[in-house]
XYZ file of C-alpha atoms in Angstrom:
765
model
C 88.544 149.069 104.167
C 86.424 146.829 106.096
C 88.105 143.500 106.169
C 85.466 141.951 103.418
C 86.842 144.677 100.381
C 90.319 143.424 101.916
C 89.452 138.895 101.261
C 87.117 139.612 98.479
C 91.121 141.904 97.316
C 93.016 139.551 98.358
C 92.280 136.783 96.768
C 90.801 137.951 93.471
C 94.597 139.954 93.127
C 96.012 136.309 94.331
C 93.077 134.501 91.750
C 94.161 136.650 88.031
C 97.908 136.173 89.780
C 97.684 132.471 89.154
C 95.231 132.471 86.304
C 97.869 134.870 84.312
C 100.112 132.862 85.061
C 98.252 129.780 83.970
C 97.645 131.752 81.306
C 100.662 132.546 79.434
C 101.723 129.446 80.473
C 99.130 127.583 78.443
C 99.235 129.723 76.032
C 103.116 129.515 75.838
C 103.000 125.427 75.796
C 100.720 125.573 73.135
C 103.215 128.334 71.145
C 105.691 125.478 71.458
C 104.425 123.168 71.168
C 103.076 123.909 67.562
C 105.781 124.858 66.550
C 107.767 122.139 67.112
C 105.676 120.368 65.757
C 104.920 122.679 62.172
C 108.852 122.805 62.139
C 110.049 119.787 62.144
C 106.574 118.783 59.758
C 107.554 121.130 57.253
C 111.753 120.215 57.865
C 110.735 117.137 57.289
C 107.964 117.018 54.283
C 110.688 119.748 52.419
C 113.447 116.920 53.136
C 110.800 114.445 51.934
C 110.469 116.150 48.328
C 113.808 117.221 48.522
C 114.494 113.599 48.126
C 111.613 112.949 45.704
C 112.957 115.300 43.255
C 116.533 114.763 42.687
C 116.651 112.943 39.518
C 114.485 114.756 37.869
C 115.724 117.086 38.754
C 119.381 115.502 37.788
C 118.130 114.498 34.122
C 115.674 118.069 34.577
C 112.469 116.102 33.846
C 110.251 119.692 34.614
C 107.251 117.619 33.483
C 107.370 115.187 36.477
C 108.515 117.610 38.523
C 105.900 120.018 37.547
C 102.948 117.409 38.151
C 105.208 116.287 41.268
C 104.159 119.533 42.922
C 100.691 120.800 41.344
C 99.603 117.332 43.066
C 101.825 118.324 45.996
C 100.694 121.742 47.254
C 97.227 119.734 46.653
C 97.452 117.797 49.243
C 99.800 119.649 51.558
C 97.207 122.836 51.762
C 100.648 124.388 50.964
C 100.863 128.587 50.007
C 103.841 127.944 47.280
C 106.478 125.140 45.896
C 109.365 126.107 44.149
C 112.442 124.157 43.328
C 115.773 125.467 40.801
C 118.350 123.727 39.905
C 122.408 125.158 40.514
C 121.892 127.922 38.971
C 118.769 129.331 40.585
C 116.751 128.948 37.533
C 113.042 127.847 38.396
C 112.204 124.889 37.216
C 108.820 124.535 38.675
C 106.712 126.499 41.192
C 103.477 126.293 41.622
C 101.260 128.605 44.402
C 101.927 132.350 45.967
C 105.180 132.761 46.010
C 107.060 135.797 47.456
C 110.451 136.566 48.898
C 110.679 134.117 51.085
C 111.769 135.255 54.606
C 113.739 133.383 57.218
C 112.060 133.086 60.417
C 113.163 130.830 63.419
C 110.005 129.587 64.356
C 105.824 129.137 63.360
C 104.115 131.418 65.126
C 107.077 134.617 64.224
C 105.678 134.714 60.989
C 103.970 137.591 59.639
C 101.767 137.158 56.507
C 100.611 133.222 57.350
C 102.942 131.541 55.779
C 106.736 129.461 57.220
C 109.101 129.732 54.218
C 111.241 126.065 54.223
C 113.871 124.865 51.402
C 116.248 122.141 51.381
C 119.348 121.927 49.199
C 119.481 118.517 46.632
C 122.990 116.989 47.149
C 124.448 114.605 45.520
C 128.144 113.438 46.250
C 128.511 115.913 47.761
C 127.738 118.512 44.588
C 124.522 120.776 44.620
C 122.155 120.511 42.234
C 119.135 122.481 42.483
C 117.083 123.561 46.481
C 113.461 122.764 47.388
C 111.172 125.699 48.481
C 107.930 125.805 50.686
C 105.953 127.362 52.137
C 103.223 126.119 54.802
C 100.080 128.261 56.044
C 100.117 128.545 59.212
C 97.306 130.927 58.686
C 95.195 127.829 60.992
C 97.636 127.835 63.883
C 97.777 131.628 64.588
C 93.879 131.457 64.365
C 94.241 128.845 66.540
C 96.259 131.036 69.687
C 94.200 133.695 68.618
C 91.118 130.976 69.583
C 93.433 130.301 72.947
C 94.281 133.103 73.859
C 90.616 135.300 74.416
C 89.125 131.881 75.612
C 91.833 132.010 78.578
C 90.627 135.598 78.667
C 87.063 135.329 78.924
C 87.483 131.996 81.629
C 90.322 134.978 83.346
C 87.842 137.171 83.701
C 84.722 134.484 84.713
C 87.272 133.395 86.930
C 87.582 136.160 88.405
C 84.015 137.246 88.458
C 82.952 134.349 90.125
C 85.814 134.490 92.688
C 84.512 137.766 94.263
C 81.023 136.713 93.849
C 82.285 133.875 96.799
C 85.242 135.878 97.931
C 81.679 138.290 98.962
C 80.594 135.638 99.864
C 83.454 134.226 102.117
C 83.706 136.935 103.721
C 79.923 138.577 104.552
C 79.320 134.403 105.899
C 83.302 135.624 108.679
C 82.228 139.030 109.032
C 77.907 137.737 110.036
C 80.666 135.146 112.318
C 83.423 137.662 113.610
C 80.618 140.200 113.965
C 79.386 137.564 116.868
C 82.305 137.679 118.887
C 83.056 141.274 118.267
C 79.714 140.964 120.542
C 81.069 139.142 122.937
C 84.213 141.824 123.327
C 82.046 144.176 124.081
C 79.566 142.542 125.560
C 82.708 141.447 127.979
C 83.771 144.943 128.040
C 80.115 146.005 129.172
C 79.210 143.421 131.723
C 82.417 141.869 132.232
C 83.920 138.495 131.542
C 81.849 135.391 131.144
C 79.358 135.670 128.747
C 78.875 133.128 125.751
C 78.623 133.491 122.319
C 76.993 130.924 120.247
C 78.914 128.874 117.881
C 78.183 126.875 115.151
C 80.302 124.803 112.263
C 83.407 122.975 112.713
C 85.815 124.486 110.805
C 88.596 128.020 112.194
C 86.011 130.432 113.250
C 84.362 127.995 115.594
C 87.545 126.949 116.585
C 88.298 131.078 117.418
C 84.184 131.106 119.263
C 84.925 128.077 121.008
C 87.869 129.223 121.954
C 86.956 133.365 123.461
C 84.093 131.080 125.149
C 87.010 129.651 127.249
C 88.975 132.565 127.542
C 85.820 134.502 128.809
C 84.648 131.679 131.771
C 87.916 131.975 132.267
C 88.556 135.535 132.440
C 85.298 135.608 134.211
C 87.228 133.312 137.466
C 89.982 135.021 137.692
C 87.545 137.982 137.878
C 85.713 136.166 140.693
C 89.025 135.267 142.499
C 90.942 138.582 142.193
C 87.329 139.697 143.495
C 87.702 137.309 146.860
C 91.196 137.993 146.761
C 90.341 141.990 146.706
C 87.660 141.926 149.257
C 89.348 139.399 152.023
C 92.347 141.782 151.355
C 89.824 144.196 152.227
C 88.677 142.417 154.674
C 92.570 141.843 155.487
C 93.305 145.280 156.243
C 90.290 146.337 157.586
C 90.860 142.985 160.239
C 95.147 144.805 160.438
C 93.800 147.919 160.931
C 91.093 146.666 163.320
C 94.291 144.971 165.663
C 96.582 148.017 165.184
C 94.186 149.704 166.783
C 93.350 147.149 169.254
C 97.116 146.675 168.965
C 97.551 150.680 170.187
C 94.631 151.443 172.832
C 95.381 148.041 174.382
C 95.089 148.103 177.952
C 97.822 144.859 177.616
C 101.604 144.885 176.898
C 101.711 143.851 173.050
C 105.910 143.319 172.346
C 106.398 141.983 168.488
C 110.039 140.954 168.081
C 111.831 139.087 165.313
C 112.891 135.064 164.419
C 116.205 136.113 166.651
C 114.230 137.867 169.788
C 114.999 141.523 168.598
C 112.203 143.626 168.947
C 110.722 145.200 166.278
C 107.291 146.871 167.209
C 105.927 147.804 171.155
C 102.343 149.258 171.890
C 101.592 152.280 173.618
C 101.092 150.515 176.688
C 104.670 148.738 177.077
C 105.478 152.183 176.792
C 103.110 153.198 179.841
C 103.468 150.298 181.751
C 108.261 149.813 181.393
C 108.659 153.725 181.027
C 111.359 152.152 177.660
C 110.067 154.494 174.294
C 109.237 153.502 170.784
C 112.992 153.753 170.402
C 114.786 152.883 172.783
C 113.024 149.648 172.636
C 113.435 149.024 169.467
C 116.792 146.049 167.846
C 116.230 145.351 172.206
C 115.515 142.255 173.714
C 112.895 142.093 176.374
C 114.784 139.530 178.923
C 117.292 142.602 178.669
C 115.403 145.188 179.417
C 113.282 144.165 181.808
C 114.236 141.503 184.313
C 116.513 141.382 186.720
C 117.639 141.029 190.143
C 114.475 139.021 191.661
C 113.381 137.565 187.925
C 112.883 133.468 188.441
C 116.012 132.190 186.377
C 113.911 128.949 186.236
C 110.826 130.597 184.828
C 113.150 132.233 181.965
C 114.624 128.589 181.424
C 111.185 127.144 181.384
C 110.806 130.526 178.667
C 113.290 130.172 176.426
C 113.704 125.860 175.955
C 109.420 126.358 174.982
C 110.323 128.872 172.870
C 113.245 127.232 171.692
C 110.838 123.719 170.360
C 109.126 126.146 168.582
C 106.138 126.213 171.151
C 103.663 129.128 173.539
C 104.499 129.671 177.129
C 102.534 131.028 179.570
C 104.259 132.339 182.273
C 104.715 135.080 185.721
C 107.365 137.193 186.037
C 108.693 140.627 188.130
C 110.378 142.720 185.607
C 111.621 146.183 186.004
C 110.975 149.486 184.852
C 112.768 152.000 183.856
C 112.714 153.770 186.815
C 113.824 150.095 189.274
C 110.050 149.992 190.103
C 109.660 145.924 189.953
C 106.535 144.985 189.037
C 104.169 141.541 187.848
C 103.340 140.331 184.308
C 101.877 137.533 182.886
C 103.864 136.695 180.103
C 101.708 134.923 177.344
C 104.512 134.182 173.732
C 104.003 132.693 170.602
C 106.282 132.014 167.696
C 104.446 132.674 164.860
C 106.011 130.031 161.921
C 106.405 130.348 158.003
C 105.178 128.231 154.998
C 108.195 125.881 156.366
C 107.022 125.637 159.977
C 110.681 128.034 160.811
C 109.463 130.512 163.731
C 110.039 134.832 161.435
C 108.526 136.062 164.496
C 107.700 136.228 168.535
C 104.315 137.788 169.488
C 104.196 138.295 173.368
C 101.263 139.898 175.621
C 101.874 140.557 178.382
C 99.626 141.647 181.345
C 100.385 143.822 184.551
C 99.375 141.498 187.960
C 101.367 143.084 190.641
C 98.096 144.255 191.989
C 96.921 140.666 191.716
C 98.694 139.261 192.852
C 98.669 141.362 196.058
C 95.113 140.735 195.587
C 95.576 136.875 195.635
C 97.962 136.874 198.900
C 95.655 138.642 200.708
C 92.943 136.449 199.391
C 95.288 133.311 200.212
C 95.805 134.464 203.565
C 91.778 135.004 203.890
C 91.514 131.555 202.595
C 93.594 130.144 205.459
C 91.172 132.174 207.921
C 88.448 130.782 206.394
C 90.046 126.951 206.768
C 90.739 127.754 210.276
C 87.454 129.102 211.107
C 85.348 126.119 209.400
C 87.448 123.787 211.072
C 87.444 124.944 214.284
C 83.623 125.982 213.035
C 83.883 122.057 212.556
C 85.614 121.363 215.512
C 83.360 123.690 217.968
C 80.124 121.946 216.334
C 82.095 118.255 216.763
C 82.448 119.003 220.303
C 79.346 121.114 221.259
C 77.815 117.146 220.086
C 79.321 115.408 221.908
C 78.988 117.925 225.538
C 75.140 117.256 224.864
C 74.879 113.953 223.763
C 76.700 113.089 227.177
C 74.020 114.249 229.292
C 70.912 114.156 226.683
C 72.230 110.553 226.770
C 70.827 110.184 230.674
C 67.965 112.509 230.112
C 67.091 110.277 227.096
C 67.593 107.149 228.637
C 66.666 107.409 232.039
C 63.229 109.186 231.049
C 63.099 105.800 228.723
C 63.176 104.192 231.335
C 61.270 105.998 233.879
C 58.400 105.914 231.561
C 57.986 102.280 231.510
C 57.539 102.000 235.125
C 55.717 105.560 236.054
C 52.058 104.484 236.604
C 50.980 107.495 237.150
C 49.062 109.935 234.937
C 50.844 113.626 235.327
C 53.890 111.979 236.418
C 54.111 109.802 233.672
C 52.744 112.643 231.268
C 56.048 115.376 232.365
C 58.413 112.024 231.011
C 57.163 111.972 227.730
C 57.090 115.827 227.625
C 61.650 115.079 228.952
C 62.108 112.712 226.463
C 59.953 114.509 223.270
C 61.842 117.479 224.125
C 65.360 115.526 224.632
C 64.369 113.666 221.071
C 63.730 117.497 219.727
C 66.688 118.918 220.563
C 69.056 115.371 219.361
C 66.996 116.090 216.331
C 67.824 119.977 215.826
C 72.376 118.644 216.484
C 71.242 116.151 213.924
C 70.072 118.762 211.483
C 72.838 120.857 211.996
C 75.026 118.379 211.832
C 73.790 116.667 208.608
C 73.870 121.222 206.853
C 77.100 121.741 208.366
C 78.918 118.397 205.827
C 76.460 119.397 202.899
C 78.509 123.015 203.180
C 81.726 121.745 203.618
C 80.697 118.778 200.504
C 81.481 115.997 202.486
C 78.087 114.221 202.987
C 78.600 111.196 200.560
C 76.202 108.390 200.553
C 77.029 105.109 201.494
C 75.463 102.200 198.895
C 73.920 98.791 201.032
C 71.510 96.104 199.755
C 68.792 96.448 201.731
C 64.798 96.275 202.022
C 62.875 99.013 200.652
C 59.343 97.513 202.386
C 60.732 97.418 206.028
C 62.231 100.882 205.711
C 58.814 102.181 204.805
C 57.081 100.441 207.244
C 59.580 101.298 209.695
C 59.010 105.153 208.845
C 54.985 105.119 209.078
C 54.775 102.762 211.489
C 57.700 105.721 213.423
C 55.814 108.382 212.576
C 51.841 106.683 212.863
C 53.170 106.040 216.676
C 54.208 110.404 216.800
C 50.688 111.001 215.152
C 48.956 109.294 217.100
C 48.309 111.974 220.033
C 46.565 113.662 217.574
C 44.491 111.365 215.981
C 45.782 111.287 212.497
C 46.428 107.539 210.840
C 49.005 107.708 208.644
C 49.063 105.639 206.088
C 50.980 103.698 203.546
C 50.062 103.045 199.475
C 53.212 99.928 198.192
C 51.731 97.950 195.057
C 52.520 94.026 195.962
C 54.070 93.907 193.340
C 57.034 95.574 193.684
C 60.471 96.003 194.240
C 61.267 95.449 197.366
C 65.319 94.287 197.180
C 66.793 97.516 196.674
C 70.833 98.495 196.855
C 71.452 102.588 198.081
C 70.856 104.680 200.639
C 69.431 103.000 203.097
C 69.746 105.437 206.059
C 69.586 108.677 204.161
C 66.561 107.582 202.601
C 64.879 106.944 206.007
C 65.864 110.228 206.928
C 64.277 112.263 204.062
C 60.954 109.849 204.247
C 61.406 110.768 208.768
C 62.105 114.292 208.317
C 59.512 114.241 205.191
C 56.375 112.370 207.285
C 57.694 114.156 210.840
C 56.709 117.473 209.255
C 53.405 116.685 208.095
C 52.721 115.367 211.075
C 53.385 118.680 212.586
C 51.242 120.713 210.742
C 48.650 118.601 210.314
C 45.739 118.858 212.835
C 42.742 116.819 211.051
C 42.250 114.693 208.454
C 45.355 112.567 207.111
C 49.166 111.821 205.919
C 49.108 109.516 203.847
C 53.258 107.782 201.477
C 53.101 106.039 198.738
C 55.082 104.407 196.977
C 55.552 104.133 192.544
C 57.998 102.188 190.765
C 59.062 102.684 186.712
C 61.052 100.050 185.122
C 63.631 101.350 182.290
C 66.642 100.639 181.160
C 69.242 102.451 183.100
C 67.320 100.184 186.216
C 64.305 101.492 188.260
C 62.710 104.404 189.189
C 60.850 104.639 192.262
C 58.777 107.746 193.352
C 58.073 108.529 196.390
C 54.829 111.018 197.469
C 53.903 112.242 201.278
C 50.872 114.684 201.297
C 49.156 115.686 203.725
C 45.580 117.214 205.209
C 47.625 119.626 207.430
C 48.099 123.799 207.159
C 50.014 124.060 203.664
C 52.038 127.101 202.700
C 51.719 131.064 201.026
C 52.004 130.613 197.641
C 54.410 133.868 198.143
C 56.066 131.272 200.107
C 56.368 128.104 198.152
C 59.992 129.495 196.023
C 61.560 129.243 199.399
C 60.100 127.064 201.732
C 63.421 124.495 200.864
C 66.182 126.891 201.962
C 67.972 126.869 204.791
C 66.248 128.530 207.947
C 63.608 129.267 206.358
C 60.130 127.903 206.957
C 56.412 128.379 206.997
C 55.656 130.925 209.465
C 58.450 133.121 210.803
C 57.197 134.973 213.478
C 58.294 135.738 216.142
C 54.928 133.767 217.607
C 55.550 131.384 216.234
C 53.528 128.300 217.191
C 55.617 125.665 215.326
C 59.567 125.281 216.536
C 62.404 123.450 214.547
C 65.502 125.183 212.822
C 64.149 125.537 209.665
C 67.247 122.813 208.171
C 64.869 119.842 207.781
C 64.031 120.378 204.341
C 66.565 121.755 202.895
C 68.684 118.661 203.976
C 66.228 116.877 202.486
C 66.328 118.518 199.442
C 70.402 118.118 199.377
C 70.129 114.528 200.384
C 67.350 113.628 197.004
C 69.615 115.386 195.190
C 73.009 113.094 195.846
C 70.239 110.196 194.680
C 70.033 111.749 191.494
C 66.303 113.564 191.592
C 64.840 116.462 193.070
C 62.677 117.598 195.554
C 60.024 119.438 194.615
C 56.398 120.539 196.638
C 52.615 122.010 195.414
C 51.055 122.776 198.516
C 47.752 124.845 198.869
C 47.004 126.844 201.588
C 44.466 125.884 204.062
C 44.298 122.945 201.741
C 47.505 120.472 202.674
C 50.749 120.191 200.929
C 52.138 117.220 198.811
C 56.292 116.768 198.608
C 57.429 114.365 195.990
C 61.075 113.114 194.730
C 61.421 110.912 191.932
C 65.056 107.984 192.618
C 67.182 105.309 191.162
C 67.595 102.436 193.582
C 70.094 99.417 192.226
C 67.943 95.691 192.004
C 70.077 92.845 194.163
C 71.235 89.839 191.968
C 69.098 87.651 192.912
C 71.269 85.100 195.547
C 72.371 89.021 197.097
C 68.712 88.741 196.674
C 68.068 85.852 198.983
C 71.133 86.632 201.949
C 69.824 90.718 202.501
C 66.132 89.778 203.260
C 67.751 86.310 205.173
C 69.820 89.060 206.776
C 67.153 91.476 207.171
C 64.632 89.348 208.657
C 67.104 88.585 211.151
C 68.599 92.297 211.831
C 63.725 92.849 212.123
C 63.904 90.079 215.044
C 67.004 91.393 217.063
C 65.600 94.147 217.313
C 62.411 93.565 218.552
C 63.978 90.735 221.280
C 63.553 91.542 224.571
C 65.729 91.097 227.002
C 65.410 88.729 228.659
C 65.859 86.425 224.364
C 69.269 87.859 225.073
C 72.280 84.803 225.560
C 74.654 85.019 228.784
C 76.871 86.966 227.298
C 79.926 88.625 229.188
C 80.398 92.100 228.663
C 82.968 94.606 228.679
C 81.450 98.426 229.039
C 83.832 101.520 229.017
C 82.124 104.555 230.147
C 83.916 107.529 231.546
C 80.177 108.849 232.637
C 79.259 107.392 235.499
C 76.117 108.827 234.967
C 75.809 106.619 231.989
C 77.638 103.472 233.650
C 74.385 103.078 235.275
C 71.688 104.531 232.061
C 72.768 100.988 230.345
C 72.934 99.386 233.378
C 69.720 100.460 234.106
C 68.666 99.417 230.674
C 70.438 96.411 230.510
C 69.000 94.813 234.441
C 66.645 92.169 233.210
C 69.302 90.716 230.361
C 71.080 87.333 230.585
C 74.508 89.460 230.183
C 77.284 89.802 232.638
C 78.360 93.078 232.982
C 81.544 94.367 233.919
C 82.506 98.169 233.840
C 85.842 100.010 233.084
C 85.865 103.571 234.142
C 88.609 103.977 231.875
C 90.383 102.869 228.838
C 93.053 101.658 230.916
C 90.931 99.686 233.365
C 89.078 98.589 229.999
C 92.246 96.449 228.812
C 93.146 95.618 232.265
C 89.873 93.930 232.488
C 90.094 92.296 229.128
C 93.456 90.220 230.210
C 92.121 89.240 233.086
C 88.469 87.850 232.260
C 87.356 86.485 228.830
C 84.563 88.740 227.127
C 82.458 88.295 224.375
C 81.703 91.890 223.650
C 83.462 94.318 224.509
C 81.343 98.527 224.149
C 83.540 101.215 224.691
C 83.403 104.599 224.615
C 85.719 106.987 222.438
C 86.256 109.886 224.367
C 88.109 108.635 227.688
C 90.811 108.791 230.102
C 94.559 107.208 230.109
C 92.975 105.862 227.429
C 91.083 106.391 224.493
C 88.691 103.987 222.637
C 90.719 103.594 219.654
C 93.685 102.755 222.189
C 91.427 100.103 224.143
C 90.431 98.351 220.458
C 94.615 98.194 218.936
C 95.546 96.646 222.799
C 92.579 94.831 222.334
C 93.219 93.279 218.406
C 96.571 92.880 219.561
C 96.329 90.754 222.611
C 93.288 88.664 220.109
C 96.211 88.338 216.962
C 98.725 87.394 219.907
C 96.164 83.547 219.887
C 95.585 84.640 223.617
C 92.436 85.928 223.560
C 88.952 84.938 221.104
C 87.838 87.523 219.130
C 85.268 89.273 219.443
C 83.292 92.229 217.998
C 84.772 96.383 219.176
C 81.174 98.353 219.823
C 81.162 101.801 220.099
C 79.169 104.105 222.266
C 79.602 107.824 221.285
C 78.715 110.479 221.448
C 80.940 111.882 217.977
C 78.326 111.467 216.277
C 80.091 112.299 213.167
C 80.465 110.254 209.470
C 84.301 110.518 209.194
C 84.275 109.334 212.818
C 81.654 106.777 212.515
C 84.208 106.057 209.764
C 87.143 106.570 210.840
C 85.610 104.142 213.915
C 85.672 101.075 211.182
C 89.218 101.789 210.547
C 91.297 102.191 213.478
C 89.200 98.503 214.285
C 86.205 98.862 215.860
C 82.649 96.822 214.152
C 80.079 98.576 214.606
C 78.906 102.469 216.434
C 76.346 103.784 218.202
C 75.157 107.854 217.686
C 74.451 109.191 222.218
C 71.526 109.319 223.512
C 70.967 105.923 222.710
C 68.326 104.305 222.534
C 67.096 100.791 224.973
C 66.020 99.030 221.743
C 68.761 100.313 219.905
C 71.912 99.251 222.683
C 69.141 95.763 221.977
C 69.095 95.445 219.215
C 73.229 95.978 218.530
C 73.818 93.489 221.133
C 71.712 91.168 219.390
C 72.725 91.613 215.925
C 76.692 90.714 217.205
C 75.008 87.950 219.851
C 75.080 85.955 217.019
C 78.799 85.503 216.559
C 79.867 86.249 220.007
C 78.512 82.682 220.916
C 81.516 81.312 218.042
C 84.382 83.811 219.632
C 86.952 79.831 218.706
C 85.843 81.119 214.975
C 85.102 84.306 214.485
C 89.596 84.504 216.317
C 90.947 82.023 213.367
C 90.278 85.547 211.392
C 93.275 87.238 213.654
C 95.496 84.353 213.294
């Protein structure tokens, strides 16, 4: 049976029951109300008739009674009326009188006449009675008609109810069919499907609830799918991790929150000798730690774990057989959502062999450090030992060049001097590269005049190129910034090296040094370019030309000499400036070396002061011996050759030179005379140059002697030595072998301050 049929039957049954109740109740009410009205009216009417005929009955006025009965019967549509006396004798009668039946209600009569009577009583005496038959056939006809109409209405109502119930059922079924289709769709393709909903009734609410349920199920299914996928991925990861843990070479230990072992991997068994069953429920420390285990490291580990922090330590552990081994232990606490520790995971790596290797490496490093220190000492000592005789060779050959006029002898002296300079250059390159390898080569920024530096390097290179007839040109814009801050010496070294190579490898053509400036937000960038028209560099050697000990010609019969360190040093120096040395070359055409570095600009005031100082310095360098002021100069030098050389270099000056053969003699002479300047060697017998300087400064601080400059003249060329000199109280530094113009320039530089020693000495009071 369909829902529609059930709906129709249900509604029809309810409607039939309601109609039956209504019809029955209505008819019953109609019957009762008519019964009451007829009964009351009939009794009242017969009572009135009895009262009206009382006198006539007493008087036995038959004519009146007959006339009254006739008129009453016609007027009230009575079936009959009959009046009798006390003896039951009929006085009058009109209508169809029949046997009177006693009915309680008018509706209970079967012959259509409702019989009523009323006694005629006077003074308590019965004198007769009036009997009357009231017609009720109209009432019965009305009741019959009402019953028929009610049944007709009931049938019509039931028909309409059936029709409307069918329509309603069909409407509901159609809407429910949509819900059914939606449910079937969810069953086939899963939740998320929606059904079209119209109207604003309960079915609409059910449809909306279904749509919402479908969406909720779709979201729930999506969430379940994601969780399922996550669970699958988690399971895969757990499987992978389990496989990793099972096959890991490192030891993995998992303990509970109290530190008792709950799981170990096979690597643990292999390393320690303990099986899983033996380790289960034990604490790792009880199994593995022993007499050699560092208690402080264990305490530190326990303290960190107590604070829920991960810890990494190196411990000495022991196997089941008692063999010691070192492990690097990394322990991490695993916390729950409340931040409480639920377990610890420890990963241990056997580092026994690594510690052995490290110990050997430490020993090797110590040996290498000692060897490197020995190398540095060797280089410093060799530099010192070579520079001392080279000072005599270069100095004396330079002096003889000014005096020898015979061309053949002059040329030989020139070769001696040039060879000595080449040897010093090689020594300097070796020292510089040694510093580069040790990471000790740094830049010392100071204000300088860029134009002056470029002009000097070009002038020096032009002097070297003069014999080849090569012009050395400088291309420098007039508007370029010249008052800058940087390491003048290292820039000078790079440019001289590049220009020197250009002169060496160029036989004809020209050599040009050019500089350009580009202003950027962080300051100016200067691009330096050295180009020549020399032999060029083979293409296959370009990538390696700046490597150490590399040369254009590495053959055993090479024409050009050198260490092969120059470009390697230039490359590192340019890198220290923040730039990069680049090269372009075509064999038999020429080469171009270029680099870009940043130099800071001097402040205006600083620039003016620097310009003044540069002018003074330049003037001092160009000063002839005769222009030097008359100064008392103490020269402390243990080498007789060097003493003779200094004396020869300054022979034409106004200087009063007093020589000391060792440090102690220098201190004694200083106390006996008033000196305006002290020039001292560093390495001397009895007292070295530092001790001499210290005692001189002490004498000056006692106010007995005025301040004077103390200048080092030493074969120690290491930068550390020069810095040490400044820290130990010396004012300046000259490196052997010293050239005449360098010595004159240094004396001229400090001779200005020596003229006013009293003012200077106030700094030491």
